[in-house]
PDB file of C-alpha atoms in Angstrom:
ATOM      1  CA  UNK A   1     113.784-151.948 -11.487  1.00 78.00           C
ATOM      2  CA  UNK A   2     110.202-151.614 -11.696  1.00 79.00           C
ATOM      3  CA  UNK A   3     110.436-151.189 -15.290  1.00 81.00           C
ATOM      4  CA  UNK A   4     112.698-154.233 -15.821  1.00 81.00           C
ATOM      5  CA  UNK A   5     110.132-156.896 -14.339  1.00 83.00           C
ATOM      6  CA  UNK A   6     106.964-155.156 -16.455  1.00 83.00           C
ATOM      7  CA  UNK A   7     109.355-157.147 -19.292  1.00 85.00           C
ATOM      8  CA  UNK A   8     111.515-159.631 -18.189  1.00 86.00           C
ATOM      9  CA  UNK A   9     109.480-162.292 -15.932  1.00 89.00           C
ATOM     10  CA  UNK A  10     109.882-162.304 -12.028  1.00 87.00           C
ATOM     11  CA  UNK A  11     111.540-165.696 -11.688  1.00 90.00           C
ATOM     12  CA  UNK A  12     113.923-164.825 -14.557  1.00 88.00           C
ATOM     13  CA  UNK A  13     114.975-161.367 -13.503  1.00 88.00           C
ATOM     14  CA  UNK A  14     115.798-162.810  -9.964  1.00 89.00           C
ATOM     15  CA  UNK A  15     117.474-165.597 -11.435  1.00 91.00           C
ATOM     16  CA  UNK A  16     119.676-163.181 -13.962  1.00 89.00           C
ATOM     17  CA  UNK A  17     120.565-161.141 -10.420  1.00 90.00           C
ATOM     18  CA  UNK A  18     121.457-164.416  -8.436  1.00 92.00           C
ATOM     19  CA  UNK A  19     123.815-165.795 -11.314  1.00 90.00           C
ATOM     20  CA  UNK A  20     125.092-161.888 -11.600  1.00 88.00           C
ATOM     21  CA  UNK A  21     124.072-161.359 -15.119  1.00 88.00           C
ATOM     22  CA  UNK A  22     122.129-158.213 -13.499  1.00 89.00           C
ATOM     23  CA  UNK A  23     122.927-156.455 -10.434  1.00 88.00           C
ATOM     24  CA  UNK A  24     120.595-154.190  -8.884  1.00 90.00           C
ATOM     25  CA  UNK A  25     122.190-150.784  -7.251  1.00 89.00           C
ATOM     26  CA  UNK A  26     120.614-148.557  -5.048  1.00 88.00           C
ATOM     27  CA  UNK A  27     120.371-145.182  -5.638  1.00 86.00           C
ATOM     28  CA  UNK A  28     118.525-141.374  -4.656  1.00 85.00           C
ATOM     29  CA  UNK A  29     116.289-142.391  -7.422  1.00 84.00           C
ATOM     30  CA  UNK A  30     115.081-146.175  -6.455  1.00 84.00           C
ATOM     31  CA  UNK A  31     116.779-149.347  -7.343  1.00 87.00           C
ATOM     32  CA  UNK A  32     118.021-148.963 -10.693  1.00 88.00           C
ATOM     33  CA  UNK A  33     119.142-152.573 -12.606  1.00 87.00           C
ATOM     34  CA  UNK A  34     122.843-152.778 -14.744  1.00 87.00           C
ATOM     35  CA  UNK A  35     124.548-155.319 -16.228  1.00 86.00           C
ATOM     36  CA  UNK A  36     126.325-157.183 -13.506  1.00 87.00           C
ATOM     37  CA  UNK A  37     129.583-159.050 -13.637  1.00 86.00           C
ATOM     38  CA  UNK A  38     128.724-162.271 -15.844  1.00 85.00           C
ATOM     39  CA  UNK A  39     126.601-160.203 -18.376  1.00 85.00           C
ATOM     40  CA  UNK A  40     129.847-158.057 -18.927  1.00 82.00           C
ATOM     41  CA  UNK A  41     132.077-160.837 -19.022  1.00 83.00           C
ATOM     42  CA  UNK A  42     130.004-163.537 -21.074  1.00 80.00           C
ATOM     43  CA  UNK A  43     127.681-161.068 -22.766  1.00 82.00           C
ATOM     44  CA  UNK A  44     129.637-157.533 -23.376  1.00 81.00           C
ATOM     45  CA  UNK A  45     132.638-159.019 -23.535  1.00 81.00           C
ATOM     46  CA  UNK A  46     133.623-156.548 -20.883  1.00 81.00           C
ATOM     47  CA  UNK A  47     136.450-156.689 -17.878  1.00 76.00           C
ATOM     48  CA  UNK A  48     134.202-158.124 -15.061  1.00 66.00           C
ATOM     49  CA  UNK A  49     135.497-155.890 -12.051  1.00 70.00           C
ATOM     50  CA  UNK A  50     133.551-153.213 -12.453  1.00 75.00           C
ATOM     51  CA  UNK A  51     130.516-151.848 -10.692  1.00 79.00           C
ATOM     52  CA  UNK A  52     129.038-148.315 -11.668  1.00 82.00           C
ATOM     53  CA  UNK A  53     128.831-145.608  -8.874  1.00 84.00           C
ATOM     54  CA  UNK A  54     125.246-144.960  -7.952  1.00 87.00           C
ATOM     55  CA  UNK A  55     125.421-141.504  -8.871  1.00 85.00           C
ATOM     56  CA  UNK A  56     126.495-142.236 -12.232  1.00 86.00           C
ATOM     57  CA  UNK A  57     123.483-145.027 -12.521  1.00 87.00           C
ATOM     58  CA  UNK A  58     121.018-142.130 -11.358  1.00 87.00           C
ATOM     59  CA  UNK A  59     122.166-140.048 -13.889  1.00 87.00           C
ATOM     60  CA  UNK A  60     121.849-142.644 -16.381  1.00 87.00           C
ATOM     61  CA  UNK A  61     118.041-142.912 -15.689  1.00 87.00           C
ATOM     62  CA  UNK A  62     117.762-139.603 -15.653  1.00 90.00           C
ATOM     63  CA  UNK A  63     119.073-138.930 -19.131  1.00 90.00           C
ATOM     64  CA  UNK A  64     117.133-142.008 -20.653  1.00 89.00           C
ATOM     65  CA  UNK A  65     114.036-139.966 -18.988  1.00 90.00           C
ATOM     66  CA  UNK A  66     115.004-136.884 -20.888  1.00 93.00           C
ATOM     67  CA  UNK A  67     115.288-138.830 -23.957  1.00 94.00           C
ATOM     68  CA  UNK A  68     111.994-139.992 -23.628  1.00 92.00           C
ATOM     69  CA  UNK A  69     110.395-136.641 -23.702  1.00 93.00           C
ATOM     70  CA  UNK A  70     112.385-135.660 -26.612  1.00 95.00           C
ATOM     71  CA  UNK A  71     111.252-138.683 -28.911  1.00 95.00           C
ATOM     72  CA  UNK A  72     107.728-137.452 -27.610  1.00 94.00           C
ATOM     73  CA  UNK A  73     108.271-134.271 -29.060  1.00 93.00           C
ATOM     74  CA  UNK A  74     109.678-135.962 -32.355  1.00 94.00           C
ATOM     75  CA  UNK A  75     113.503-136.314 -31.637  1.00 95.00           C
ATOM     76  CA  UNK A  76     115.118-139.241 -32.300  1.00 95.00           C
ATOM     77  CA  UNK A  77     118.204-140.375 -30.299  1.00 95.00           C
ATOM     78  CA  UNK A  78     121.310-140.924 -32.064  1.00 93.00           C
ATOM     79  CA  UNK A  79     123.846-141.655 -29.929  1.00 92.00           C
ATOM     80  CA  UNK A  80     125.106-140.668 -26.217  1.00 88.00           C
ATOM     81  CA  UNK A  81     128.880-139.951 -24.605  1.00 84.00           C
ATOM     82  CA  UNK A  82     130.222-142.999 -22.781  1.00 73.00           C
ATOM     83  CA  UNK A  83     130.010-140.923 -19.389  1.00 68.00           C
ATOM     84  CA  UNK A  84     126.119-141.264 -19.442  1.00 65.00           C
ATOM     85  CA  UNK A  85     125.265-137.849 -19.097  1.00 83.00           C
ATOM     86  CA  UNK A  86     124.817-136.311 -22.498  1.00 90.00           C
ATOM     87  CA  UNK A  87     122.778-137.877 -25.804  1.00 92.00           C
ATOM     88  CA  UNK A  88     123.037-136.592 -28.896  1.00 93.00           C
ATOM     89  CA  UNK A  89     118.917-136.514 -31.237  1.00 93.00           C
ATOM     90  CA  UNK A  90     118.180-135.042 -34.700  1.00 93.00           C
ATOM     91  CA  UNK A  91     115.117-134.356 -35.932  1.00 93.00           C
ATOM     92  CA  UNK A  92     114.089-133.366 -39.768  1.00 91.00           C
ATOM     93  CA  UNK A  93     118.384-132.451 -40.094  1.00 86.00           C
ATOM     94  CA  UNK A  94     118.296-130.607 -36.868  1.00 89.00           C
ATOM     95  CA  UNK A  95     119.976-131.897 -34.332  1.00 91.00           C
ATOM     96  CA  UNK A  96     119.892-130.941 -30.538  1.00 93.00           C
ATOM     97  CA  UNK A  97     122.542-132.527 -27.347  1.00 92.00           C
ATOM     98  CA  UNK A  98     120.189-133.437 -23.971  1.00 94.00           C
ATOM     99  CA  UNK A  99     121.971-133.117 -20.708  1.00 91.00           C
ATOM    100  CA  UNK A 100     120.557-134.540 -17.741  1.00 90.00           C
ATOM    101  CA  UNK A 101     121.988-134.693 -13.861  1.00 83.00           C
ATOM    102  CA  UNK A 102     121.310-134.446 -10.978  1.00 81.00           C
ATOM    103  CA  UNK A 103     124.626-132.833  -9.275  1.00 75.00           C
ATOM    104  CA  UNK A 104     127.589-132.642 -11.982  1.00 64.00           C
ATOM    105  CA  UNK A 105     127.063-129.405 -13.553  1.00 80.00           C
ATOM    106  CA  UNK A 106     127.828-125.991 -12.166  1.00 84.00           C
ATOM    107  CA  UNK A 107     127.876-123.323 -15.188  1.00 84.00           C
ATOM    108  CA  UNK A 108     131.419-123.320 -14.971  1.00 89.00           C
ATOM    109  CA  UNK A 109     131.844-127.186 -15.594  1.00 88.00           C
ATOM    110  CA  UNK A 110     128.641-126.802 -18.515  1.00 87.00           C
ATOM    111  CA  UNK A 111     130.505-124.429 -20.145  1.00 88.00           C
ATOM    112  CA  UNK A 112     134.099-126.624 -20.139  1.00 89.00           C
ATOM    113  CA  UNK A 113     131.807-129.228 -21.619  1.00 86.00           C
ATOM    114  CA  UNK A 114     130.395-127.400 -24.246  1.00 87.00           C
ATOM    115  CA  UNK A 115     133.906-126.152 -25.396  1.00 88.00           C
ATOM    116  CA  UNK A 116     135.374-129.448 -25.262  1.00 87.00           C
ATOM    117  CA  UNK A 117     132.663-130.711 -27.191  1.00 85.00           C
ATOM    118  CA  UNK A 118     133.044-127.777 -29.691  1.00 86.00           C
ATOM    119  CA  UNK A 119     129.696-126.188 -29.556  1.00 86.00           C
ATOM    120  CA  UNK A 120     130.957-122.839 -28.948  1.00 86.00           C
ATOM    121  CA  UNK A 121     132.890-123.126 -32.310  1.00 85.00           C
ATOM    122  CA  UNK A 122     130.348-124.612 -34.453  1.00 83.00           C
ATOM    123  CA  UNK A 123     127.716-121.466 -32.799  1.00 83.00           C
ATOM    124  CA  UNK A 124     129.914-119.132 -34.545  1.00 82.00           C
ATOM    125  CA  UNK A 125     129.780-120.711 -37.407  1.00 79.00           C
ATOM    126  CA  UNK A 126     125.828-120.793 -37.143  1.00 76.00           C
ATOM    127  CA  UNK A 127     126.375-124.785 -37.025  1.00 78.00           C
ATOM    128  CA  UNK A 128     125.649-125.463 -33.065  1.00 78.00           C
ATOM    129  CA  UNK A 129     123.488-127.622 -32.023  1.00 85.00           C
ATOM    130  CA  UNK A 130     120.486-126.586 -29.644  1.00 90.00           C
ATOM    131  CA  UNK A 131     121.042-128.158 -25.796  1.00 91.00           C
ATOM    132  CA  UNK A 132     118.781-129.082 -23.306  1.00 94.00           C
ATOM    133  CA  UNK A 133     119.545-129.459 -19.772  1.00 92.00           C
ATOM    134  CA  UNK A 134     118.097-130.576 -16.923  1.00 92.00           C
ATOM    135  CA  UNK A 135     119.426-129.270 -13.413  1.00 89.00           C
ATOM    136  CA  UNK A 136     117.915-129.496 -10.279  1.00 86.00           C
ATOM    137  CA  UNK A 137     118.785-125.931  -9.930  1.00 86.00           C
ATOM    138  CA  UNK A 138     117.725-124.230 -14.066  1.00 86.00           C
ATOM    139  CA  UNK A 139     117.777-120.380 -12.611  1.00 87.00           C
ATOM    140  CA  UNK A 140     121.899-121.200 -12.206  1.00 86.00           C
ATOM    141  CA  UNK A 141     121.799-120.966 -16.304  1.00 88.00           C
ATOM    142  CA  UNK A 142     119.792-118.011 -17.036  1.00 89.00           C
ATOM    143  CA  UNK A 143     122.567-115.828 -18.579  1.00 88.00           C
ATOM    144  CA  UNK A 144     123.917-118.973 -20.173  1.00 87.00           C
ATOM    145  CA  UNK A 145     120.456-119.014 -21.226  1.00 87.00           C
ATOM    146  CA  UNK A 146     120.206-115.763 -22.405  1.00 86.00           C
ATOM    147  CA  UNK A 147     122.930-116.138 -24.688  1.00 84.00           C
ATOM    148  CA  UNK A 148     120.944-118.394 -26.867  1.00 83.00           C
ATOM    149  CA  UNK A 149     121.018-121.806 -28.013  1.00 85.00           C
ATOM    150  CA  UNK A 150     120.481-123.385 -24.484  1.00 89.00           C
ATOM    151  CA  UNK A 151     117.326-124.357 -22.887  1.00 92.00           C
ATOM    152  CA  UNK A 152     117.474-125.701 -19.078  1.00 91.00           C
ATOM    153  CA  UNK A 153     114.586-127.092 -17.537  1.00 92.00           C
ATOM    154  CA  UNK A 154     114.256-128.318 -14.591  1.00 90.00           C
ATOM    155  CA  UNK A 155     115.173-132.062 -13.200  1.00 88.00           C
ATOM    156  CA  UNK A 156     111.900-132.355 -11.598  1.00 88.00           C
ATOM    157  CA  UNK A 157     110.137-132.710 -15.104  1.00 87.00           C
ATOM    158  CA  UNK A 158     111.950-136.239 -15.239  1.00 87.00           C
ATOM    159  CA  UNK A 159     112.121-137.018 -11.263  1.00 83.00           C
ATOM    160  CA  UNK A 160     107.959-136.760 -11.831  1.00 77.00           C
ATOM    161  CA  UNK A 161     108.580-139.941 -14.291  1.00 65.00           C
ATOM    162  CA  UNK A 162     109.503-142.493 -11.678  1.00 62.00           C
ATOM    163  CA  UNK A 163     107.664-144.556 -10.593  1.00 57.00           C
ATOM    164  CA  UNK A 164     107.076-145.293  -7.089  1.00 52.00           C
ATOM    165  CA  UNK A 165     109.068-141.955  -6.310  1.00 47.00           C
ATOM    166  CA  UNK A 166     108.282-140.335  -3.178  1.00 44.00           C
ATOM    167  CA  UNK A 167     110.704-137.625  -2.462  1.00 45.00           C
ATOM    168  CA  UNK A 168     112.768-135.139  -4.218  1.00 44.00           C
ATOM    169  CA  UNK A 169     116.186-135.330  -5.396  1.00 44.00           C
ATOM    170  CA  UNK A 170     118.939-134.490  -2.595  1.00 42.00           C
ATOM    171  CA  UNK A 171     119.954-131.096  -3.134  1.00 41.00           C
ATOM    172  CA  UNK A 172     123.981-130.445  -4.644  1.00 42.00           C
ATOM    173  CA  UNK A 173     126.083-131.049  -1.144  1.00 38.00           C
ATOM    174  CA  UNK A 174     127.499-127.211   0.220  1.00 40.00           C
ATOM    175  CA  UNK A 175     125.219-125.346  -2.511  1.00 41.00           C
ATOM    176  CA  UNK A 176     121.765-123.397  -2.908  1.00 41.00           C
ATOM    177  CA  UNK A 177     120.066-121.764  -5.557  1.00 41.00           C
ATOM    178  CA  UNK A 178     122.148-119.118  -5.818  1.00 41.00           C
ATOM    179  CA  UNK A 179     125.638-120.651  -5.793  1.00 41.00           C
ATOM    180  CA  UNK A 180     127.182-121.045  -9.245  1.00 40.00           C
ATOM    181  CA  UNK A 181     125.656-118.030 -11.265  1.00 36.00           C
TER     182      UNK A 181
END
């Protein structure tokens, strides 16, 4: 939210969330600011009745925090999946998938995303992409790791991005460190 009044101007952000062009949803991460009903109607052209679960929003901010870093480093984004989660950058005709969360991915359900997505395939081939991920628990992929082709760092990196943030991320409900390897 913070980010959305350093370029839209006070009276006209609070206007655009009165008239629900913008709604504003609480999350783990802070307020976080998405197209409301009118904007998807009148704007998007979008069913109205519709209003994304906070979890999914805080992952959203997450990955666009991830992307961030990897432009830094020289990526540039292409694309990303409709779920939020995963974006897709090249750089100089490689290209490399970013993964950011901060509870959806065990290494069982990474792995059933990376074969549905093909990656598995296309390593074979010598064709795979390279993925990040960021996990709030990274030593859960250290085989996966090992195995090359995957990098996981740690959620953190991106939580230290916020601003305003105070506090950690809440910790996988039912798990530790050690669950899921």
């Amino acid at each position: 939210m913070e980010e959305a009044l350093k370029v839209i101007p006070r009276a006209t952000f609070y206007d655009l969330v009165r008239r629900r062009y913008l709604a504003v949803i609480p999350t783990v991460l802070g307020r976080a600011v998405v197209v409301g009903p009118k904007g998807r109607v009148e704007v998007l052209g979008m069913t109205r009745f519709y209003r994304p679960r906070a979890t999914a929003v805080a992952d959203a901010v997450l990955l666009r925090r991830a992307i961030r870093i990897a432009e830094r480093e020289g990526w540039r984004f292409m694309r990303r999946n409709p779920r939020g989660r995963i974006a897709f950058m090249s750089r100089e005709g490689e290209r490399m998938v970013v993964i950011a969360s901060l509870r959806a991915y065990t290494t069982r359900s990474l792995k059933g995303t990376l074969q549905r997505m093909g990656w598995y395939d296309r390593r074979k081939l010598g064709q795979a992409e390279f993925i990040r991920v960021y996990h709030p628990y990274p030593r859960r992929f250290e085989r996966m790791e090992g195995e090359g082709g995957l990098e996981v760092r740690d959620v953190k990196e991106l939580l230290e991005l916020l601003p305003g943030r105070r506090r950690g991320p809440l910790p996988p409900r039912g798990h530790d460190d050690k669950a899921g390897r």
